[in-house]
Coordinates of N, CA and C in Angstrom, one line a residue:
M149 N 0.8 -1.4 -0.2 CA 0.0 -0.2 -0.4 C 0.5 1.2 -0.4
K150 N 0.6 1.9 -0.7 CA 1.5 3.4 -0.2 C 0.4 4.8 -0.8
I151 N 0.6 5.6 0.3 CA -0.2 6.8 0.9 C 0.2 7.7 -0.1
F152 N -0.2 8.6 -0.6 CA 0.0 9.8 -1.6 C -0.4 11.0 -0.8
A153 N -0.2 11.7 -0.4 CA -0.8 13.1 -0.5 C -0.2 14.2 -1.1
I154 N -1.3 15.5 -1.6 CA -0.2 16.7 -2.0 C -0.4 17.9 -1.6
G155 N 0.8 18.9 -1.7 CA 0.6 19.5 -1.3 C -0.3 20.9 -1.1
M156 N -0.4 22.7 -0.6 CA -1.0 23.8 -1.3 C -2.0 23.2 -2.8
N157 N -2.4 22.3 -2.1 CA -4.0 22.3 -3.2 C -5.0 23.2 -2.9
Y158 N -5.0 24.3 -1.7 CA -5.8 24.8 -1.8 C -5.5 26.8 -1.4
A159 N -6.0 27.5 -1.7 CA -5.8 28.8 -2.0 C -5.4 29.3 -0.5
A160 N -6.0 29.3 0.0 CA -6.2 29.7 1.7 C -5.4 29.5 2.2
H161 N -5.4 28.4 2.4 CA -3.7 27.4 3.1 C -2.6 27.8 2.2
N162 N -2.5 28.4 0.9 CA -1.1 28.3 1.0 C -1.1 29.9 1.0
K163 N -1.5 30.6 1.3 CA -1.4 32.5 2.3 C -1.4 31.9 3.1
E164 N -1.7 30.4 4.5 CA -2.4 30.7 5.8 C -0.2 29.8 5.7
L165 N 0.1 28.6 5.0 CA 1.5 28.3 5.1 C 2.0 29.4 4.7
Q166 N 2.2 30.2 4.2 CA 3.2 31.3 4.1 C 3.6 32.0 4.9
R167 N 2.0 32.0 5.5 CA 2.3 32.8 7.2 C 3.0 32.4 8.5
L168 N 3.2 31.1 7.9 CA 3.9 30.2 9.4 C 5.3 30.2 8.7
Q169 N 5.5 30.3 8.0 CA 6.8 29.7 7.2 C 7.7 31.9 6.7
V170 N 6.9 31.4 6.6 CA 7.7 33.6 6.2 C 7.8 34.2 6.9
G171 N 6.3 34.3 7.1 CA 5.5 35.0 8.3 C 5.4 36.5 7.4
D172 N 5.0 36.0 5.6 CA 3.9 36.9 4.6 C 3.0 36.2 3.4
A173 N 2.1 36.4 3.9 CA 1.1 35.9 3.1 C 0.5 36.1 1.6
N174 N 1.1 37.4 1.4 CA 0.4 38.3 0.5 C 0.6 37.9 -1.2
E175 N 1.0 36.9 -1.6 CA 1.2 36.2 -2.7 C 0.3 35.1 -3.0
L176 N -0.3 35.0 -4.1 CA -1.0 33.6 -3.8 C -0.2 32.1 -4.0
V177 N -0.2 31.7 -3.9 CA 1.4 30.6 -4.5 C 0.2 30.1 -5.4
K178 N 0.1 29.2 -6.8 CA -0.7 27.9 -7.0 C 0.5 27.2 -7.9
P179 N 0.9 26.0 -7.8 CA 1.9 24.9 -8.1 C 1.6 25.3 -9.8
D180 N 2.3 24.6 -10.9 CA 2.7 24.2 -11.5 C 2.4 23.2 -11.7
E181 N 2.4 22.3 -11.3 CA 2.3 21.3 -11.3 C 1.5 20.8 -9.5
P182 N 0.2 19.5 -9.2 CA 1.3 18.9 -8.1 C 1.3 18.9 -7.3
V183 N 1.8 19.2 -5.6 CA 2.6 19.1 -4.8 C 1.9 17.5 -4.8
I184 N 3.2 16.8 -5.0 CA 3.2 15.6 -4.7 C 4.3 14.8 -3.1
F185 N 4.0 14.3 -2.2 CA 4.5 13.4 -1.4 C 4.3 13.1 -0.8
T186 N 4.3 11.0 -0.3 CA 4.0 10.1 0.2 C 4.5 10.2 1.6
K187 N 3.8 9.3 1.9 CA 4.0 8.5 3.9 C 4.2 7.3 3.8
A188 N 5.0 7.3 4.4 CA 5.0 5.4 4.9 C 3.6 4.3 5.1
D189 N 4.2 3.5 5.4 CA 2.9 2.3 5.8 C 2.5 2.9 6.7
S190 N 3.7 2.5 7.6 CA 3.3 2.4 9.0 C 2.4 4.7 9.6
A191 N 2.3 5.1 8.3 CA 1.9 6.6 8.7 C -0.2 6.4 9.1
L192 N -0.1 5.4 8.5 CA -1.4 5.2 8.4 C -1.9 4.5 10.0
L193 N -3.1 5.4 10.0 CA -4.0 5.3 11.7 C -5.9 5.3 11.0
K194 N -5.4 3.6 11.7 CA -6.8 3.2 11.3 C -8.2 3.9 12.1
P195 N -9.3 3.9 11.9 CA -10.7 4.5 12.6 C -10.9 3.5 13.9
G196 N -10.9 4.3 14.7 CA -10.6 3.9 16.4 C -9.7 4.1 16.7
K197 N -8.4 4.6 16.6 CA -7.5 3.8 16.7 C -6.5 6.1 17.4
P198 N -6.3 5.7 18.7 CA -6.2 7.0 18.9 C -4.3 7.6 18.2
F199 N -4.5 9.5 18.2 CA -3.4 9.3 17.7 C -1.5 10.0 19.5
F200 N -0.7 9.6 18.9 CA -0.1 9.5 19.8 C 0.4 10.9 20.0
V201 N 0.6 12.0 20.1 CA 1.0 13.4 20.1 C 2.7 12.8 20.8
P202 N 3.6 13.0 19.7 CA 5.1 12.5 19.9 C 5.5 14.6 20.4
D203 N 5.7 14.6 21.2 CA 6.1 15.2 21.8 C 7.8 16.2 21.7
F204 N 8.8 15.3 21.3 CA 9.6 15.3 20.9 C 9.6 16.3 19.9
M205 N 8.5 15.8 18.6 CA 8.9 16.1 16.7 C 8.6 18.1 17.5
G206 N 8.6 18.7 18.9 CA 7.6 20.7 18.5 C 6.5 20.6 18.0
R207 N 6.5 21.5 17.6 CA 4.5 21.4 17.2 C 4.2 20.1 16.3
I208 N 2.6 19.6 16.8 CA 1.9 18.8 15.6 C 0.8 19.6 15.0
D209 N 0.7 19.2 13.9 CA -1.0 19.8 13.7 C -1.1 19.3 12.9
Y210 N -3.0 19.3 13.0 CA -3.9 18.9 11.7 C -4.2 19.4 11.0
E211 N -4.0 18.1 10.0 CA -4.5 18.8 8.4 C -6.2 18.0 7.7
A212 N -7.1 18.7 7.9 CA -7.9 17.6 7.9 C -8.2 17.5 6.2
E213 N -8.4 16.4 5.4 CA -8.2 16.0 4.4 C -9.2 15.4 3.3
L214 N -9.7 16.0 2.2 CA -10.6 14.5 1.4 C -9.5 13.5 1.2
V215 N -9.9 12.4 1.7 CA -8.9 11.2 0.9 C -9.4 10.1 0.0
F216 N -9.3 9.6 -0.8 CA -9.7 8.8 -1.4 C -9.2 6.9 -2.1
R217 N -9.5 6.0 -1.9 CA -9.1 5.2 -2.1 C -9.1 4.4 -3.2
I218 N -7.9 4.0 -4.0 CA -7.6 2.9 -5.0 C -8.0 2.3 -5.3
C219 N -8.9 1.3 -6.3 CA -9.2 0.4 -6.7 C -9.0 -0.5 -7.6
R220 N -8.0 0.3 -8.6 CA -7.9 -1.1 -9.7 C -6.4 -0.6 -9.8
L221 N -6.0 -1.7 -10.4 CA -3.9 -0.8 -11.0 C -4.3 -0.5 -12.6
G222 N -3.1 0.5 -11.8 CA -4.0 1.6 -13.4 C -2.3 3.0 -13.7
K223 N -1.9 2.8 -14.4 CA -0.3 3.4 -15.1 C -0.9 4.2 -16.2
S224 N -0.5 5.6 -15.8 CA -0.1 6.5 -17.6 C -2.3 6.8 -17.4
I225 N -2.9 6.5 -17.0 CA -4.0 7.0 -16.9 C -4.6 8.4 -17.7
P226 N -5.1 8.0 -18.2 CA -5.9 9.9 -18.8 C -7.4 10.5 -17.7
E227 N -7.1 11.6 -18.2 CA -7.9 12.1 -16.6 C -9.3 12.2 -16.9
R228 N -9.5 11.1 -18.5 CA -10.8 11.6 -18.7 C -11.5 10.5 -17.7
F229 N -10.5 9.0 -17.9 CA -11.1 7.2 -17.7 C -10.0 7.0 -15.7
A230 N -10.0 9.2 -14.3 CA -9.6 8.7 -13.7 C -10.6 8.3 -12.8
H231 N -11.5 8.3 -12.9 CA -12.8 8.8 -12.0 C -13.4 6.6 -11.8
R232 N -13.2 6.0 -13.0 CA -12.5 4.6 -13.0 C -11.9 4.0 -11.5
Y233 N -11.0 4.5 -11.5 CA -9.5 3.8 -10.6 C -9.7 3.9 -9.1
Y234 N -10.9 4.6 -8.1 CA -11.7 5.6 -6.9 C -12.7 4.9 -6.7
D235 N -12.2 4.1 -5.6 CA -14.4 3.3 -5.0 C -15.7 4.2 -3.6
A236 N -14.2 5.3 -2.9 CA -14.7 5.2 -1.3 C -13.7 6.5 -1.2
V237 N -14.4 7.3 -0.6 CA -14.1 8.8 -0.3 C -14.3 8.6 1.4
T238 N -13.0 9.7 1.6 CA -13.7 9.1 3.3 C -12.9 11.2 4.0
V239 N -12.5 11.0 5.4 CA -12.2 12.2 5.8 C -10.7 12.2 6.4
G240 N -9.8 12.6 6.4 CA -8.4 11.9 6.7 C -7.9 13.6 7.4
I241 N -6.7 13.2 8.0 CA -5.5 13.7 8.8 C -4.1 14.3 8.3
D242 N -4.0 14.7 7.1 CA -2.9 14.8 7.5 C -1.9 15.4 9.0
F243 N -1.2 15.0 9.4 CA -1.1 15.7 11.2 C 0.7 15.8 10.6
T244 N 1.6 17.0 10.3 CA 2.6 17.4 9.9 C 3.6 18.4 11.4
A245 N 4.1 17.7 11.4 CA 5.6 17.8 12.5 C 6.1 19.3 12.0
R246 N 5.3 21.3 12.4 CA 4.9 21.9 11.6 C 6.9 22.2 12.0
D247 N 6.8 22.3 13.2 CA 8.5 23.2 13.3 C 9.4 22.7 13.0
M248 N 9.2 21.4 11.9 CA 10.4 20.3 11.6 C 10.0 20.5 9.7
Q249 N 9.4 21.0 9.8 CA 8.8 20.8 8.5 C 9.3 22.9 8.2
Q250 N 9.4 23.6 8.6 CA 9.8 24.7 9.0 C 11.6 25.0 8.4
A251 N 12.4 24.2 9.6 CA 13.6 23.9 9.8 C 13.5 23.6 8.1
A252 N 12.7 22.2 7.5 CA 13.6 21.7 6.4 C 13.1 22.8 4.8
S253 N 12.1 23.0 4.7 CA 11.4 23.9 4.0 C 12.4 25.1 4.1
Q254 N 13.4 26.4 4.8 CA 14.3 27.0 4.8 C 15.4 26.4 4.2
K255 N 15.8 25.1 4.4 CA 17.1 24.3 4.3 C 16.4 23.5 3.0
G256 N 15.7 24.0 2.1 CA 15.8 23.5 0.8 C 15.7 22.0 0.8
Q257 N 14.9 21.6 2.0 CA 15.3 19.8 3.1 C 13.8 19.5 1.9
P258 N 13.6 17.8 2.4 CA 12.7 17.4 1.8 C 11.3 17.1 2.8
W259 N 10.4 16.9 2.9 CA 9.4 16.2 4.3 C 9.3 14.9 4.8
T260 N 9.6 14.2 3.7 CA 9.5 13.2 4.7 C 9.1 12.5 6.6
I261 N 10.3 13.1 7.4 CA 10.0 12.7 8.4 C 8.7 13.7 9.3
C262 N 9.0 14.6 8.8 CA 7.7 15.7 9.1 C 6.6 15.8 9.0
K263 N 5.7 14.5 8.1 CA 5.1 13.8 7.2 C 4.6 12.7 7.2
G264 N 5.7 12.1 7.3 CA 5.4 10.7 6.8 C 5.3 9.9 8.3
F265 N 6.0 10.2 10.0 CA 6.5 9.3 10.9 C 5.5 9.2 11.2
D266 N 5.4 7.7 11.8 CA 4.2 6.7 12.2 C 3.4 6.9 12.8
G267 N 2.1 7.5 12.5 CA 0.4 7.5 12.6 C 0.0 8.6 12.5
S268 N 0.9 9.1 11.6 CA 0.4 10.9 10.9 C -0.3 11.0 10.0
A269 N -0.8 10.1 9.1 CA -2.0 9.2 8.6 C -4.1 8.8 8.6
A270 N -4.4 9.6 9.5 CA -5.5 8.8 10.8 C -6.3 9.3 9.4
I271 N -7.3 8.4 8.8 CA -8.4 7.9 8.1 C -9.4 7.8 8.8
G272 N -10.8 7.8 8.4 CA -11.5 8.1 9.3 C -12.6 6.8 7.9
E273 N -14.1 6.4 8.2 CA -14.4 6.0 7.4 C -15.1 5.6 6.4
W274 N -15.0 5.0 5.4 CA -15.1 4.4 3.9 C -17.2 5.0 3.5
T275 N -17.4 6.0 2.7 CA -18.9 5.7 2.3 C -18.0 6.3 0.6
N276 N -19.6 5.7 -0.4 CA -19.2 5.5 -1.6 C -18.9 7.3 -2.5
V277 N -18.2 7.8 -3.5 CA -18.2 8.8 -4.1 C -19.4 9.3 -4.5
E278 N -19.2 10.4 -4.2 CA -21.1 11.0 -4.4 C -20.6 12.0 -5.8
S279 N -21.2 12.0 -7.0 CA -20.9 13.8 -8.3 C -21.4 14.9 -6.9
G280 N -20.7 16.0 -7.7 CA -20.8 17.0 -7.1 C -20.0 17.1 -6.1
V281 N -19.8 18.4 -6.2 CA -18.9 19.5 -5.2 C -18.8 17.9 -3.7
M282 N -18.3 18.3 -2.9 CA -18.5 17.7 -1.5 C -17.8 17.7 -0.6
T283 N -18.6 18.3 0.4 CA -18.0 19.6 1.6 C -17.8 18.7 3.1
F284 N -16.5 18.8 3.2 CA -15.8 18.0 5.0 C -15.3 19.3 5.6
R285 N -15.6 19.1 6.4 CA -15.3 19.9 7.9 C -14.5 19.3 8.8
L286 N -13.4 19.7 10.2 CA -12.9 19.0 10.9 C -13.7 20.3 12.5
D287 N -13.6 19.5 12.9 CA -14.0 20.0 14.4 C -13.3 19.4 15.8
K288 N -12.6 20.8 16.1 CA -11.6 20.3 17.6 C -12.5 20.4 18.6
N289 N -12.4 19.5 19.9 CA -13.1 20.0 20.7 C -14.9 20.5 20.2
G290 N -15.2 19.8 19.5 CA -16.4 20.8 19.6 C -15.9 21.6 19.0
E291 N -16.0 22.1 18.0 CA -15.5 23.9 17.7 C -15.0 23.7 16.2
T292 N -16.1 24.1 15.1 CA -15.5 23.7 13.5 C -14.0 24.5 13.1
V293 N -13.2 24.1 13.1 CA -11.9 24.8 13.0 C -11.3 24.5 11.7
Q294 N -11.8 23.6 10.7 CA -11.6 23.9 9.3 C -12.7 24.1 8.4
Q295 N -13.5 24.0 7.2 CA -14.1 24.1 6.2 C -13.5 24.1 4.6
G296 N -13.5 22.4 4.0 CA -13.7 22.4 2.5 C -14.4 22.2 2.3
Y297 N -14.0 22.0 0.8 CA -15.4 22.1 -0.5 C -14.5 21.9 -1.2
S298 N -14.7 20.4 -2.0 CA -13.4 20.1 -3.0 C -14.1 20.7 -4.6
S299 N -14.8 21.7 -4.5 CA -14.8 22.4 -5.8 C -13.4 23.2 -5.6
D300 N -13.0 23.7 -4.3 CA -12.1 25.0 -4.6 C -11.1 24.4 -4.5
M301 N -10.2 22.6 -4.4 CA -8.8 22.6 -5.1 C -8.3 23.1 -6.1
F302 N -6.9 23.5 -6.5 CA -5.9 23.3 -7.6 C -6.4 22.8 -8.9
Y303 N -6.5 21.4 -8.1 CA -6.3 20.0 -8.6 C -7.1 19.0 -8.2
S304 N -8.2 19.1 -9.4 CA -8.6 18.3 -9.0 C -8.5 15.8 -8.5
V305 N -9.4 15.7 -8.3 CA -9.2 14.3 -8.2 C -8.8 13.3 -9.0
D306 N -9.1 14.1 -9.9 CA -9.3 13.2 -11.6 C -7.6 14.2 -12.3
Q307 N -7.6 14.5 -11.5 CA -6.6 15.4 -12.1 C -5.0 14.8 -12.1
I308 N -5.2 14.3 -10.0 CA -3.8 14.4 -9.6 C -3.9 12.7 -9.7
I309 N -4.9 11.9 -10.0 CA -4.7 10.3 -10.8 C -3.6 10.3 -11.4
S310 N -3.8 11.2 -12.6 CA -3.6 11.1 -14.2 C -2.3 11.5 -13.4
Y311 N -1.8 11.9 -13.2 CA -0.4 12.9 -12.8 C 0.3 12.4 -12.1
I312 N -0.1 11.1 -10.9 CA 0.0 10.6 -10.9 C 0.5 9.3 -10.7
S313 N -0.2 8.8 -11.8 CA -0.2 7.2 -12.6 C 1.3 7.3 -13.6
R314 N 1.8 8.7 -13.9 CA 2.7 9.1 -15.5 C 3.9 8.6 -14.5
F315 N 3.8 8.8 -13.3 CA 5.1 7.7 -12.8 C 4.7 7.2 -11.5
F316 N 4.3 6.4 -11.1 CA 3.5 5.9 -10.3 C 2.7 4.4 -10.8
T317 N 2.7 3.4 -10.1 CA 1.7 2.6 -10.6 C 0.7 2.4 -9.8
L318 N -0.1 2.6 -9.5 CA -1.7 2.9 -8.3 C -2.0 1.3 -8.7
K319 N -1.8 1.1 -7.5 CA -2.6 -0.1 -6.8 C -3.8 -0.3 -6.1
T320 N -4.6 -1.3 -6.1 CA -6.1 -1.4 -5.4 C -5.8 -1.8 -3.2
G321 N -6.0 -0.5 -3.0 CA -5.7 -0.2 -2.0 C -4.8 1.6 -0.7
D322 N -4.3 1.5 -2.9 CA -2.8 2.4 -1.9 C -4.4 4.2 -1.8
L323 N -4.1 4.9 -1.3 CA -4.4 6.1 -0.6 C -4.4 7.2 -1.0
L324 N -5.0 8.4 -1.1 CA -5.1 9.4 -1.8 C -5.3 10.6 -1.1
Y325 N -4.4 11.5 -0.5 CA -4.9 12.7 0.7 C -5.0 13.8 -0.4
T326 N -5.9 14.6 -0.7 CA -6.0 15.5 -1.5 C -5.7 16.9 -1.0
G327 N -4.8 16.7 -0.5 CA -5.0 18.7 0.3 C -6.3 19.3 1.4
T328 N -6.0 20.1 2.2 CA -5.7 20.6 3.1 C -6.6 21.9 2.7
P329 N -7.7 22.6 3.2 CA -7.9 23.7 2.9 C -7.6 25.0 4.7
A330 N -7.2 26.2 4.9 CA -7.4 27.2 5.8 C -7.9 26.8 7.3
G331 N -7.2 27.1 8.1 CA -7.9 26.8 9.5 C -6.3 25.3 10.1
V332 N -5.5 25.4 9.5 CA -5.0 23.9 10.6 C -4.2 25.1 11.7
G333 N -4.0 24.0 12.4 CA -3.5 24.5 13.5 C -3.0 23.8 15.0
P334 N -1.9 23.4 16.4 CA -2.1 22.7 16.7 C -3.1 21.2 17.5
V335 N -2.4 20.1 17.3 CA -2.8 19.6 19.0 C -2.4 19.2 19.8
Q336 N -3.4 18.4 20.5 CA -2.2 19.1 22.3 C -2.8 17.7 22.8
I337 N -2.5 16.7 24.0 CA -2.9 15.3 24.4 C -4.8 15.6 24.4
G338 N -5.1 14.7 25.1 CA -6.4 15.2 25.1 C -7.2 16.1 24.6
D339 N -7.1 16.3 23.0 CA -7.6 17.0 22.2 C -8.8 15.8 21.1
H340 N -9.8 16.3 21.0 CA -10.8 15.4 20.6 C -11.4 15.9 19.2
L341 N -11.0 14.7 17.9 CA -11.0 15.3 16.3 C -11.9 15.0 16.1
E342 N -13.1 15.4 14.7 CA -14.4 14.7 14.8 C -14.2 15.1 12.9
G343 N -13.7 14.3 12.2 CA -14.6 14.6 10.8 C -15.7 14.8 10.2
W344 N -16.1 15.5 9.3 CA -17.3 15.4 8.9 C -17.7 15.4 7.0
L345 N -18.2 15.1 6.7 CA -18.3 14.0 5.3 C -19.6 14.5 5.0
G346 N -20.0 15.7 4.7 CA -21.5 16.2 4.2 C -21.6 16.9 5.8
E347 N -22.6 15.8 6.1 CA -24.2 15.5 7.9 C -23.3 14.5 7.9
R348 N -22.2 13.2 7.2 CA -22.3 12.5 8.3 C -20.9 12.4 9.4
K349 N -20.5 12.4 10.6 CA -19.3 12.0 10.5 C -19.2 10.0 10.6
V350 N -17.6 10.5 10.1 CA -16.9 9.2 9.4 C -15.5 9.8 10.0
L351 N -14.9 11.3 11.0 CA -13.7 9.9 12.0 C -13.9 10.6 13.0
D352 N -14.0 9.9 14.1 CA -13.9 10.1 15.6 C -12.1 9.9 16.5
L353 N -11.9 11.4 16.5 CA -10.2 10.0 16.7 C -9.8 11.3 18.3
H354 N -8.7 10.2 19.4 CA -8.8 11.0 20.5 C -7.3 11.7 20.4
C355 N -6.0 12.5 20.9 CA -5.0 12.5 21.3 C -4.6 12.3 22.3
K356 N -3.5 11.5 22.7 CA -3.5 10.8 23.8 C -1.6 11.4 24.1

């Protein structure tokens, strides 16, 4: 199983990320191509499991995302056929070691550790993919902290699948995290995170 993730796929979050990293959020950054990174398979945090905050890694942020499950083998997939290659969607959390990410970005180093550490890829319960705009949100301790719409993504899931499959063979069970909207923030021990897809709660986890 491979875990693919997309960075900088929502305009508001890109400005937010600039502000976190360099203190300047005046310029909108749209990547020329999807920004791809991967997570180790040990990063997967299945539904019902707690997230153990690795306090030795500094600030850990939540990033709620739509996650799609690949359902068939594919390579060099045309965009018009990409919808045939995923069969389920949920809300996941791309946990990020923010202090380490900032340091890596400033040095021009990869995000392997700050994005791919154990337990950093939480997923909720799977549900059928519906046509049209998908809405999702993340609640932290009972208050909504992130709200997202699939229509706000720079690159759609079909475009992302087509792009990734040029370089990697997609296999049944691979996961695709499609980017986070604005509103990311730190987690602490005792926090309760709930992810909603439309009006359905699909993710429920506690930080320990």
